[in-house]
Amino acid sequence: MALKIVAACVNCWACEPLCPSKAISAAVPHFVIDAKKCSECDGDYADAQCASICPIECAIVDAAGVPLNPPGSLTNIPPEKLAALA
Amino acid sequence: MATTTPIEIGKKSGCSASSCGSTSDQMSHLPEHIREKVFNHPCYSEQAHHHFARMHVAVAPACNIQCNYCNRKYDCANESRPGVVSELLHPDQAIKKVIAVAAAIPQMTVVGIAGPGDPLANPERTFATFRGIAEYAPDIKLCVSTNGLSLPQHAEELSRHNIDHVTITINTLDEEIGAEIYPWVFWNNRRIRGRAAARILIEQQQRGLEMLTERGVLVKVNSVMIPGVNDEHLKEVSRVVKSKGAFLHNVMPLIAEPEHGTYYGTMEQPSPTAQELQSLQDACAGDMNMMRHCRQCRADAVGLLGEDRGAEFTMEKIEAMEFDYDEIRARRAAVQASIAEEMAKPKVQVATVSLSSLKRRVAATPPVLMAVASKGGNVVNQHFGHATEFLVYEASASGVRFIGTRRTDQYCVGSDHCDEGEDKLALAITALDGCRAVLCARIGITPWEALEAAGIKPDSDHAMEPIEEAVAALYTAMAEAGELEIAGSVDASVA
Ligand code: SF4
Ligand code: SF4
């Protein structure tokens, strides 16, 4: 039971101070979540804090690899436009 | 129009003569204590921006809201130009960089924290930086920019620090409009969306504005003009924020390029034209035209407005430097005093005098816009082809008035295209839309012909002259040569 930061992360630091489990740290090439410490905020907050402030879609995924903020969910840019950008 | 009413400006700054406020008495409506604060601030005083320098330090990476004109892969678009990435500094590094720049550029008087995220979403880093600067370089003014979401929480602390300018970006007072600009805010440990998000942000911004002005902190409000979304509404924003004590309302154009990957860029939301921006600025600002020269600096900009010497001050170079603080402070004081003296010379008067004779003869010539290529120092001193921005003045029978700046790269469609001479020329001509003449130090024959074909008179006869005088002289010459059409049915008896 842990979330994971993946390559899309832009190293903006927003998540790090919010983590109630001190599971997040700066690293190269991007921030990482210590899977042993991450509680998915269970018992502390209703929503996972890192995924609630992260501005980058698909930067944080769950144990199954599913992004907590899927394409278009933060920017409102329609996914087909996003696909055209990439 | 009497433009040179003596203005008493702060004793400690050494400037006590007339006309620090430059063209028309644009600062005369401000209370004494505010004039004193802004007279040598390059971002607030049109005159000062030619002489004094500023720097931004990028210490604040995190943000707590999303704006539709911003892509968080880059710096905050409220305070930087979109598509820019600044080198993130630790507070200790930022303090060292400020000292290095203060030593190398003694006329640097202002340090701002404006990103790359929201400074108040990173309060520890932001305040640690300000404390360090106040300790080593107490003569430097500090300023901070914010989206306002966390402002009420930090207003008290801001007022206790040596922070005399806070900029809040306020794009709307209406939650429906807000929901079109802000997809979400992070509030009380949750991501809030839609109108609820806009409501929270607007409430916090307004409360923060009130708290700061109650505490005597100078507040400037920035707004991004988004055509069809908040453009008309910004007149109301302007009225409300000024009534709550904001000393300045600065309207900036939306910059939305598809390659920046922002919502507005991707959705092809149009940006305002230079003329649309100017007419809204006129409607909002009234006589408060101090920020017309705002360049939307990048978050790690260093130097005079319009120039960026950031590359001279990489952390690698700075780490190797040693500093003698007393020597730096003494040198800075001397350089700044001589600039204040220079600024105190009543330049504007000359332009006004030379126009008074014109008034009688050509009262019916209409006001026209003229652009100037200048590297600074308030002089026509830049080659047309080197200009990345133009200063725009309005010349009329009653005087010369600074209107704003036009950047050529604002119309740039991508960096690949901008290197080409021809495209660059086309961009410059687009930026000069509505101007009747452009004054520069020198100009090549190709751009000369292209400008003439576009109805813009190129002029290099006034190279190295003070800007207001040069504009006035060219206006007079054009009026006398009959090159300025007679306005409508106005007859010569109207003076
Ligand atoms: S889900 Fe919660 S506990 Fe896990 S890393 Fe994110 S903030 Fe920390
Ligand atoms: S908030 Fe998102 S983008 Fe920012 S550091 Fe954390 S995971 Fe990376």
Coordinates of C-alpha atoms and ligand atoms in Angstrom, one line a residue:
Chain A
M1 CA 0.0 0.0 0.0
A2 CA 2.0 2.9 -1.3
L3 CA 2.0 5.5 -4.0
K4 CA 4.8 6.1 -6.4
I5 CA 6.3 9.1 -8.1
V6 CA 7.2 8.5 -11.8
A7 CA 9.2 10.2 -14.5
A8 CA 6.6 12.9 -15.2
C9 CA 7.5 14.6 -11.9
V10 CA 8.9 18.1 -12.4
N11 CA 10.6 18.4 -9.0
C12 CA 8.4 21.2 -7.8
W13 CA 8.7 20.3 -4.1
A14 CA 4.9 20.9 -3.5
C15 CA 4.3 17.3 -2.2
E16 CA 7.3 17.0 0.1
P17 CA 6.3 19.1 3.1
L18 CA 2.7 17.8 3.1
C19 CA 3.4 14.1 3.6
P20 CA 2.3 13.1 7.1
S21 CA 4.6 10.0 6.9
K22 CA 7.7 11.9 5.8
A23 CA 7.9 9.4 3.0
I24 CA 8.8 11.8 0.2
S25 CA 12.3 13.1 -0.6
A26 CA 14.1 15.0 -3.3
A27 CA 16.2 12.7 -5.6
V28 CA 17.6 12.6 -9.1
P29 CA 16.1 12.6 -11.6
H30 CA 12.9 13.2 -9.6
F31 CA 11.3 13.0 -6.2
V32 CA 10.7 9.6 -4.7
I33 CA 8.3 8.0 -2.2
D34 CA 9.6 5.6 0.3
A35 CA 7.2 2.7 -0.2
K36 CA 7.9 1.4 3.3
K37 CA 6.8 4.7 4.9
C38 CA 3.9 5.7 2.6
S39 CA 0.5 5.1 4.3
E40 CA -1.4 6.6 1.4
C41 CA -2.3 9.1 4.1
D42 CA -4.7 6.6 5.6
G43 CA -5.8 7.8 9.1
D44 CA -4.3 11.3 8.5
Y45 CA -6.3 12.8 5.6
A46 CA -9.2 11.9 3.4
D47 CA -7.1 12.3 0.3
A48 CA -3.5 11.4 -0.4
Q49 CA -1.7 14.7 0.1
C50 CA 0.9 14.4 -2.5
A51 CA -1.6 13.5 -5.2
S52 CA -3.9 16.4 -4.0
I53 CA -1.4 19.1 -4.7
C54 CA 0.8 17.7 -7.4
P55 CA 0.3 19.9 -10.5
I56 CA 1.5 17.3 -13.0
E57 CA -0.9 14.7 -14.5
C58 CA 0.3 11.1 -14.2
A59 CA 3.3 12.0 -12.0
I60 CA 1.9 10.0 -9.1
V61 CA 0.6 6.4 -9.5
D62 CA -0.9 3.8 -7.2
A63 CA 0.4 0.3 -6.6
A64 CA -1.2 -0.9 -9.8
G65 CA 0.4 1.9 -11.8
V66 CA -2.8 3.8 -12.3
P67 CA -2.3 7.6 -12.2
L68 CA -4.2 9.4 -9.4
N69 CA -4.4 12.5 -11.7
P70 CA -5.1 11.1 -15.2
P71 CA -4.5 13.1 -18.4
G72 CA -6.7 16.2 -18.5
S73 CA -7.8 16.0 -14.9
L74 CA -5.7 18.9 -13.7
T75 CA -5.4 21.2 -16.7
N76 CA -8.8 20.5 -18.3
I77 CA -7.0 20.1 -21.6
P78 CA -9.0 17.5 -23.5
P79 CA -7.0 14.3 -23.7
E80 CA -7.1 14.2 -27.6
K81 CA -5.4 17.7 -27.6
L82 CA -2.9 16.4 -25.1
A83 CA -2.2 13.4 -27.3
A84 CA -1.7 15.8 -30.3
L85 CA 0.8 17.8 -28.2
A86 CA 3.0 14.8 -27.3
Chain B
M1 CA 0.3 71.5 -18.8
A2 CA 2.6 72.2 -15.9
T3 CA 4.6 69.0 -15.6
T4 CA 7.3 69.9 -13.2
T5 CA 5.6 70.7 -9.9
P6 CA 8.4 70.2 -7.4
I7 CA 8.0 66.9 -5.6
E8 CA 9.7 66.4 -2.3
I9 CA 11.2 62.9 -2.3
G10 CA 12.7 61.1 0.7
K11 CA 15.7 62.8 2.3
K12 CA 17.6 59.7 2.9
S13 CA 17.7 58.9 -0.8
G14 CA 19.3 62.2 -1.6
C15 CA 16.7 63.2 -4.2
S16 CA 14.9 66.3 -3.2
A17 CA 14.6 68.2 -6.5
S18 CA 11.8 68.2 -9.0
S19 CA 10.5 65.6 -11.3
C20 CA 11.6 62.3 -10.0
G21 CA 8.3 61.1 -11.2
S22 CA 9.2 61.7 -14.8
T23 CA 6.7 62.3 -17.6
S24 CA 3.7 64.3 -16.4
D25 CA 3.5 64.2 -12.7
Q26 CA 2.5 60.6 -12.7
M27 CA 3.4 60.0 -9.1
S28 CA 1.9 63.2 -7.7
H29 CA -1.4 61.5 -6.8
L30 CA 0.5 59.2 -4.5
P31 CA 0.9 59.9 -0.8
E32 CA 4.4 61.1 0.3
H33 CA 5.4 57.8 1.9
I34 CA 4.6 55.8 -1.2
R35 CA 6.4 58.2 -3.5
E36 CA 9.4 57.8 -1.3
K37 CA 9.2 54.1 -1.6
V38 CA 8.8 53.9 -5.4
F39 CA 11.1 56.6 -6.7
N40 CA 14.1 54.3 -7.2
H41 CA 12.2 51.1 -7.8
P42 CA 12.7 50.1 -11.5
C43 CA 9.4 48.3 -11.7
Y44 CA 7.3 51.2 -10.4
S45 CA 8.9 54.3 -11.6
E46 CA 9.2 54.9 -15.3
Q47 CA 12.2 57.1 -14.7
A48 CA 13.9 54.8 -12.3
H49 CA 13.7 51.8 -14.6
H50 CA 16.2 53.4 -16.9
H51 CA 18.7 53.7 -14.1
F52 CA 18.2 51.2 -11.3
A53 CA 18.3 47.5 -11.6
R54 CA 16.4 44.6 -10.0
M55 CA 16.9 40.9 -9.6
H56 CA 14.6 38.0 -8.9
V57 CA 15.7 35.0 -7.0
A58 CA 14.0 31.7 -7.8
V59 CA 13.7 30.1 -4.3
A60 CA 10.0 29.1 -4.2
P61 CA 9.3 26.1 -6.4
A62 CA 5.9 24.9 -5.1
C63 CA 2.5 26.3 -6.1
N64 CA -1.0 25.8 -4.5
I65 CA -3.2 26.7 -7.5
Q66 CA -3.4 26.1 -11.2
C67 CA -3.9 28.9 -13.7
N68 CA -5.1 28.2 -17.2
Y69 CA -2.3 30.3 -18.7
C70 CA 0.4 28.4 -16.8
N71 CA 2.1 25.1 -17.4
R72 CA 3.8 23.9 -14.2
K73 CA 6.6 22.4 -16.2
Y74 CA 7.8 26.0 -16.4
D75 CA 7.9 29.0 -14.1
C76 CA 4.9 30.7 -12.7
A77 CA 3.3 32.6 -15.6
N78 CA 2.0 35.4 -13.4
E79 CA 5.4 36.7 -12.7
S80 CA 7.6 35.3 -15.5
R81 CA 7.1 34.9 -19.1
P82 CA 5.6 31.5 -20.0
G83 CA 7.8 28.7 -21.1
V84 CA 10.8 29.7 -18.9
V85 CA 12.6 27.5 -16.4
S86 CA 14.7 29.2 -13.7
E87 CA 17.5 27.6 -11.8
L88 CA 16.1 26.8 -8.4
L89 CA 18.2 28.2 -5.5
H90 CA 18.3 27.3 -1.9
P91 CA 17.8 30.3 0.4
D92 CA 21.6 30.3 1.3
Q93 CA 22.5 30.3 -2.4
A94 CA 20.0 33.0 -3.1
I95 CA 21.5 35.2 -0.4
K96 CA 25.0 34.7 -1.8
K97 CA 23.8 35.5 -5.3
V98 CA 22.1 38.7 -4.1
I99 CA 25.4 39.9 -2.4
A100 CA 27.4 39.0 -5.6
V101 CA 25.0 41.0 -7.8
A102 CA 24.8 43.9 -5.2
A103 CA 28.6 44.1 -5.5
A104 CA 28.8 43.9 -9.3
I105 CA 25.8 46.1 -10.0
P106 CA 25.6 48.8 -7.3
Q107 CA 22.5 50.3 -8.9
M108 CA 20.6 47.1 -8.1
T109 CA 18.0 48.3 -5.5
V110 CA 15.3 45.6 -5.6
V111 CA 15.2 41.9 -5.0
G112 CA 12.0 40.1 -5.7
I113 CA 10.8 36.6 -5.1
A114 CA 8.3 35.7 -7.6
G115 CA 8.7 32.0 -8.2
P116 CA 9.2 29.7 -9.9
G117 CA 6.0 28.7 -8.0
D118 CA 4.1 30.8 -5.4
P119 CA 6.4 32.4 -2.8
L120 CA 3.8 32.1 0.0
A121 CA 3.3 28.4 -0.8
N122 CA 7.0 28.1 0.2
P123 CA 7.0 30.4 3.3
E124 CA 10.1 28.9 5.0
R125 CA 12.3 29.4 1.9
T126 CA 10.9 32.8 1.1
F127 CA 11.2 34.2 4.6
A128 CA 14.7 32.7 5.1
T129 CA 15.8 34.4 2.0
F130 CA 14.4 37.8 3.0
R131 CA 16.0 37.5 6.5
G132 CA 19.4 36.8 5.0
I133 CA 19.2 39.7 2.6
A134 CA 18.1 42.1 5.3
E135 CA 21.1 41.0 7.3
Y136 CA 23.8 41.4 4.7
A137 CA 22.4 44.1 2.4
P138 CA 19.9 46.1 4.4
D139 CA 19.7 48.9 1.7
I140 CA 18.0 46.5 -0.7
K141 CA 14.2 46.7 -1.1
L142 CA 12.4 43.4 -0.9
C143 CA 9.3 42.5 -2.8
V144 CA 7.3 39.4 -3.2
S145 CA 4.5 38.3 -5.6
T146 CA 1.7 35.9 -4.8
N147 CA -1.5 34.5 -6.2
G148 CA -3.0 35.4 -2.8
L149 CA -4.3 32.0 -1.7
S150 CA -2.0 31.9 1.4
L151 CA -1.8 35.7 1.9
P152 CA -4.0 36.2 4.9
Q153 CA -2.0 33.5 6.7
H154 CA 1.3 35.4 6.1
A155 CA 0.2 39.0 6.0
E156 CA 1.3 39.7 9.5
E157 CA 4.7 38.2 9.0
L158 CA 5.2 40.1 5.7
S159 CA 4.4 43.3 7.5
R160 CA 7.1 42.6 10.1
H161 CA 9.8 41.9 7.6
N162 CA 11.6 44.6 5.7
I163 CA 9.2 44.0 2.8
D164 CA 7.7 47.0 1.3
H165 CA 6.1 45.8 -1.9
V166 CA 3.7 42.8 -2.3
T167 CA 2.2 42.0 -5.7
I168 CA -1.0 40.1 -5.8
T169 CA -2.2 38.6 -9.1
I170 CA -6.0 39.2 -9.1
N171 CA -7.7 38.3 -12.3
T172 CA -11.3 38.4 -11.2
L173 CA -13.8 39.2 -8.4
D174 CA -16.4 36.9 -9.8
E175 CA -16.4 33.2 -9.1
E176 CA -17.9 32.3 -12.4
I177 CA -15.1 34.0 -14.3
G178 CA -12.7 32.6 -11.8
A179 CA -13.8 29.0 -12.6
E180 CA -12.9 29.7 -16.2
I181 CA -9.4 30.8 -15.2
Y182 CA -8.5 28.5 -12.3
P183 CA -9.2 24.8 -12.6
W184 CA -8.3 24.0 -9.0
V185 CA -6.8 25.3 -5.7
F186 CA -5.2 23.3 -2.9
W187 CA -7.1 24.3 0.2
N188 CA -7.3 22.7 3.7
N189 CA -5.6 19.6 2.5
R190 CA -7.9 19.0 -0.5
R191 CA -7.9 19.8 -4.1
I192 CA -11.0 22.0 -4.7
R193 CA -12.3 22.6 -8.2
G194 CA -14.7 24.8 -10.1
R195 CA -16.6 27.7 -8.6
A196 CA -15.9 26.6 -5.0
A197 CA -12.2 26.9 -5.8
A198 CA -12.6 30.3 -7.3
R199 CA -14.7 31.5 -4.4
I200 CA -11.9 30.5 -1.9
L201 CA -9.2 32.1 -4.0
I202 CA -11.1 35.4 -4.5
E203 CA -12.0 35.6 -0.8
Q204 CA -8.4 35.0 0.3
Q205 CA -7.0 37.5 -2.2
Q206 CA -9.4 40.3 -1.1
R207 CA -8.8 39.6 2.5
G208 CA -5.0 39.5 2.0
L209 CA -5.1 42.8 0.2
E210 CA -7.1 44.4 3.0
M211 CA -4.8 43.0 5.7
L212 CA -1.7 44.3 4.0
T213 CA -3.0 47.8 3.3
E214 CA -4.3 48.0 6.9
R215 CA -0.7 47.2 8.0
G216 CA 0.8 49.9 5.7
V217 CA 2.4 47.5 3.3
L218 CA 2.5 48.7 -0.3
V219 CA 0.3 46.5 -2.5
K220 CA 0.4 46.3 -6.3
V221 CA -2.2 44.3 -8.2
N222 CA -1.4 42.5 -11.4
S223 CA -4.1 41.2 -13.7
V224 CA -3.7 39.1 -16.8
M225 CA -6.0 40.3 -19.6
I226 CA -7.8 37.3 -21.1
P227 CA -10.0 38.5 -24.1
G228 CA -13.5 37.3 -23.8
V229 CA -13.0 36.0 -20.2
N230 CA -12.1 38.9 -17.9
D231 CA -11.2 41.8 -20.1
E232 CA -14.3 44.0 -19.5
H233 CA -14.5 42.8 -15.9
L234 CA -10.9 44.1 -15.2
K235 CA -12.3 47.7 -15.1
E236 CA -14.3 46.6 -12.0
V237 CA -11.3 44.8 -10.5
S238 CA -9.3 48.0 -11.0
R239 CA -11.9 50.1 -9.2
V240 CA -12.3 47.7 -6.3
V241 CA -8.6 47.0 -5.6
K242 CA -7.7 50.7 -5.7
S243 CA -10.6 51.5 -3.3
K244 CA -9.1 48.9 -1.0
G245 CA -5.8 50.7 -1.1
A246 CA -3.7 49.0 -3.8
F247 CA -1.4 51.7 -5.1
L248 CA -1.2 50.4 -8.6
H249 CA -3.1 48.1 -10.9
N250 CA -1.0 46.6 -13.7
V251 CA -2.7 44.9 -16.6
M252 CA -0.6 42.4 -18.5
P253 CA -1.5 40.6 -21.7
L254 CA -2.3 36.9 -21.8
I255 CA 0.5 35.1 -23.5
A256 CA -0.8 31.8 -24.9
E257 CA 1.3 29.9 -27.3
P258 CA 0.4 26.3 -28.2
E259 CA 3.9 25.1 -27.7
H260 CA 3.9 26.2 -24.0
G261 CA 1.3 23.5 -23.4
T262 CA -1.0 25.6 -21.3
Y263 CA -4.7 25.2 -21.3
Y264 CA -5.2 28.6 -23.1
G265 CA -2.3 27.9 -25.5
T266 CA -3.7 24.5 -26.4
M267 CA -7.3 25.8 -26.8
E268 CA -6.0 28.6 -29.0
Q269 CA -7.4 31.3 -26.7
P270 CA -6.4 34.6 -28.4
S271 CA -4.1 37.0 -26.7
P272 CA -4.9 40.7 -26.7
T273 CA -3.4 42.9 -29.5
A274 CA -1.1 45.6 -28.4
Q275 CA -3.8 48.1 -29.0
E276 CA -6.5 46.2 -27.1
L277 CA -4.1 46.0 -24.2
Q278 CA -3.4 49.6 -24.3
S279 CA -7.0 50.7 -24.4
L280 CA -7.8 48.5 -21.4
Q281 CA -4.7 49.9 -19.5
D282 CA -5.9 53.4 -20.3
A283 CA -9.4 52.5 -18.9
C284 CA -8.0 50.9 -15.8
A285 CA -5.1 53.0 -15.0
G286 CA -6.3 56.5 -15.5
D287 CA -3.3 58.6 -14.7
M288 CA -1.5 55.8 -13.0
N289 CA 0.9 54.8 -15.8
M290 CA 3.8 53.8 -13.8
M291 CA 3.9 50.2 -14.8
R292 CA 3.5 50.6 -18.5
H293 CA 7.1 49.4 -18.9
C294 CA 6.5 46.1 -17.1
R295 CA 8.4 43.4 -19.0
Q296 CA 7.1 40.3 -17.3
C297 CA 10.5 39.3 -16.2
R298 CA 11.6 35.8 -15.7
A299 CA 11.8 34.6 -12.2
D300 CA 15.6 34.7 -12.1
A301 CA 16.1 37.9 -14.0
V302 CA 19.0 40.1 -13.1
G303 CA 19.7 43.7 -14.3
L304 CA 17.9 46.7 -15.7
L305 CA 14.4 45.9 -17.0
G306 CA 14.6 44.5 -20.5
E307 CA 18.1 43.1 -20.0
D308 CA 19.0 39.9 -18.2
R309 CA 22.5 39.5 -16.9
G310 CA 21.6 36.3 -15.1
A311 CA 24.2 34.3 -17.0
E312 CA 27.0 36.2 -15.4
F313 CA 25.9 35.0 -11.9
T314 CA 25.7 31.3 -12.1
M315 CA 26.0 29.5 -8.7
E316 CA 29.3 28.1 -9.8
K317 CA 30.8 31.6 -10.2
I318 CA 29.2 32.9 -7.1
E319 CA 30.4 30.1 -4.8
A320 CA 34.0 31.1 -5.7
M321 CA 33.6 34.7 -4.7
E322 CA 34.7 36.5 -1.5
F323 CA 33.0 39.6 -0.3
D324 CA 33.9 42.7 1.7
Y325 CA 30.5 43.8 2.9
D326 CA 31.4 47.3 4.2
E327 CA 33.2 48.1 0.9
I328 CA 30.2 46.9 -1.1
R329 CA 27.8 48.9 0.9
A330 CA 29.8 52.1 0.6
R331 CA 30.2 51.7 -3.1
R332 CA 26.5 51.1 -3.6
A333 CA 25.6 54.1 -1.6
A334 CA 27.8 56.3 -3.7
V335 CA 26.6 55.0 -7.1
Q336 CA 23.0 55.3 -6.0
A337 CA 23.4 58.8 -4.8
S338 CA 24.9 59.9 -8.1
I339 CA 22.0 58.3 -10.0
A340 CA 19.5 60.0 -7.8
E341 CA 21.2 63.3 -8.6
E342 CA 21.1 62.5 -12.3
M343 CA 17.4 61.7 -12.2
A344 CA 16.7 64.9 -10.3
K345 CA 17.7 67.0 -13.4
P346 CA 14.5 68.3 -14.9
K347 CA 14.6 66.6 -18.3
V348 CA 10.9 66.6 -19.0
Q349 CA 10.7 70.3 -18.8
V350 CA 12.7 70.6 -21.9
A351 CA 10.3 68.6 -24.0
T352 CA 7.4 70.5 -22.7
V353 CA 8.9 73.8 -23.4
S354 CA 9.8 72.9 -27.0
L355 CA 6.2 71.8 -27.5
S356 CA 4.6 75.0 -26.3
S357 CA 5.5 76.9 -29.4
L358 CA 4.1 74.1 -31.4
K359 CA 0.8 74.3 -29.6
R360 CA -0.2 77.6 -31.2
R361 CA 0.8 76.7 -34.7
V362 CA -0.4 73.1 -35.0
A363 CA -3.1 72.8 -32.4
A364 CA -5.1 70.5 -34.6
T365 CA -2.6 67.8 -35.1
P366 CA -3.8 64.6 -33.5
P367 CA -1.9 62.7 -30.8
V368 CA 0.2 59.9 -32.4
L369 CA 2.1 56.9 -31.0
M370 CA 5.9 56.8 -31.5
A371 CA 8.1 53.9 -30.7
V372 CA 11.7 54.2 -29.4
A373 CA 14.5 51.7 -29.5
S374 CA 16.5 52.2 -26.3
K375 CA 19.0 50.2 -24.3
G376 CA 18.3 52.4 -21.2
G377 CA 19.4 55.6 -19.8
N378 CA 16.4 57.4 -21.2
V379 CA 18.2 57.9 -24.5
V380 CA 17.5 56.9 -28.1
N381 CA 20.5 54.6 -28.3
Q382 CA 19.6 51.2 -29.8
H383 CA 20.0 49.9 -33.3
F384 CA 16.5 49.0 -34.7
G385 CA 17.6 45.5 -35.5
H386 CA 18.8 44.8 -32.0
A387 CA 15.7 45.9 -30.3
T388 CA 13.7 43.1 -28.7
E389 CA 11.2 45.7 -27.3
F390 CA 10.2 49.2 -28.0
L391 CA 9.1 52.0 -25.6
V392 CA 5.9 53.6 -26.9
Y393 CA 5.2 57.2 -26.3
E394 CA 2.2 59.3 -27.2
A395 CA 3.1 62.6 -28.7
S396 CA 0.6 65.4 -29.0
A397 CA 0.5 69.2 -29.1
S398 CA 0.3 69.1 -25.3
G399 CA 3.3 67.0 -24.6
V400 CA 4.9 63.6 -24.6
R401 CA 3.7 60.8 -22.4
F402 CA 5.0 57.3 -21.9
I403 CA 2.4 54.7 -22.8
G404 CA 4.0 51.3 -22.5
T405 CA 6.4 48.8 -24.0
R406 CA 5.9 46.4 -26.9
R407 CA 8.0 43.3 -27.1
T408 CA 8.8 41.9 -30.5
D409 CA 8.9 38.3 -29.2
Q410 CA 5.4 38.5 -27.8
Y411 CA 4.3 37.7 -31.3
C412 CA 7.0 35.1 -31.8
V413 CA 5.6 31.8 -33.0
G414 CA 8.5 29.7 -31.8
S415 CA 12.2 30.2 -31.2
D416 CA 13.2 28.5 -34.4
H417 CA 11.5 31.2 -36.4
C418 CA 12.8 34.2 -34.5
D419 CA 16.4 34.0 -35.6
E420 CA 15.5 34.6 -39.2
G421 CA 16.1 38.3 -40.1
E422 CA 12.9 38.5 -42.2
D423 CA 10.7 37.0 -39.6
K424 CA 12.2 39.2 -36.9
L425 CA 11.4 42.2 -39.0
A426 CA 7.9 41.1 -39.5
L427 CA 7.5 40.6 -35.7
A428 CA 8.9 44.1 -35.0
I429 CA 6.4 45.6 -37.5
T430 CA 3.6 43.7 -35.9
A431 CA 4.7 44.9 -32.5
L432 CA 4.7 48.5 -33.8
D433 CA 1.1 48.3 -35.0
G434 CA -0.5 51.7 -34.5
C435 CA 2.7 53.6 -34.2
R436 CA 3.4 56.4 -36.7
A437 CA 7.2 56.5 -36.2
V438 CA 10.0 54.6 -34.7
L439 CA 13.1 56.3 -33.3
C440 CA 16.4 54.4 -33.2
A441 CA 20.1 54.9 -33.2
R442 CA 20.6 53.3 -36.5
I443 CA 18.6 51.2 -39.0
G444 CA 19.4 49.1 -42.1
I445 CA 17.9 49.9 -45.5
T446 CA 15.7 46.7 -45.6
P447 CA 13.9 47.5 -42.4
W448 CA 13.7 51.2 -43.4
E449 CA 11.8 50.3 -46.5
A450 CA 9.6 47.8 -44.8
L451 CA 8.6 50.3 -42.1
E452 CA 7.8 52.9 -44.6
A453 CA 5.7 50.5 -46.6
A454 CA 3.8 49.7 -43.3
G455 CA 3.2 53.4 -42.8
I456 CA 5.7 53.8 -39.9
K457 CA 8.3 56.5 -40.3
P458 CA 11.8 55.3 -39.4
D459 CA 14.0 58.0 -37.8
S460 CA 17.6 57.9 -36.8
D461 CA 18.2 61.6 -36.8
H462 CA 17.7 61.8 -33.1
A463 CA 20.2 59.1 -32.1
M464 CA 21.7 59.6 -28.6
E465 CA 19.1 62.3 -27.7
P466 CA 17.0 62.1 -24.5
I467 CA 13.8 60.2 -25.4
E468 CA 11.1 62.8 -24.6
E469 CA 13.0 65.5 -26.4
A470 CA 13.6 63.4 -29.5
V471 CA 9.9 62.3 -29.6
A472 CA 8.8 65.9 -29.2
A473 CA 11.2 67.1 -31.9
L474 CA 10.1 64.5 -34.4
Y475 CA 6.5 65.2 -33.7
T476 CA 7.0 68.9 -34.3
A477 CA 8.9 68.2 -37.5
M478 CA 6.2 65.8 -38.8
A479 CA 3.5 68.2 -37.9
E480 CA 5.2 71.1 -39.6
A481 CA 5.8 69.0 -42.7
G482 CA 2.1 68.2 -42.8
E483 CA 2.7 64.5 -42.3
L484 CA 0.2 64.3 -39.4
E485 CA -3.3 64.3 -40.7
I486 CA -5.5 67.1 -39.3
A487 CA -7.9 65.6 -36.8
G488 CA -11.5 65.4 -37.9
S489 CA -13.3 68.7 -37.9
V490 CA -11.2 70.4 -35.2
D491 CA -10.4 73.9 -36.4
A492 CA -7.3 75.9 -35.5
S493 CA -9.0 78.0 -32.9
V494 CA -9.2 75.0 -30.5
A495 CA -6.1 75.2 -28.4
Ligands
SF4_1 S1 0.2 9.2 -0.1 FE1 0.4 10.4 1.7 S2 1.8 9.2 2.9 FE2 2.0 8.5 0.8 S3 3.7 9.7 0.0 FE3 1.8 10.7 -0.5 S4 1.5 12.2 1.1 FE4 3.0 10.7 1.8
SF4_2 S1 4.2 17.6 -6.5 FE1 4.3 16.2 -8.2 S2 5.7 17.2 -9.7 FE2 5.9 18.2 -7.7 S3 7.7 17.2 -6.8 FE3 5.8 16.2 -6.0 S4 5.5 14.5 -7.5 FE4 6.9 15.9 -8.5

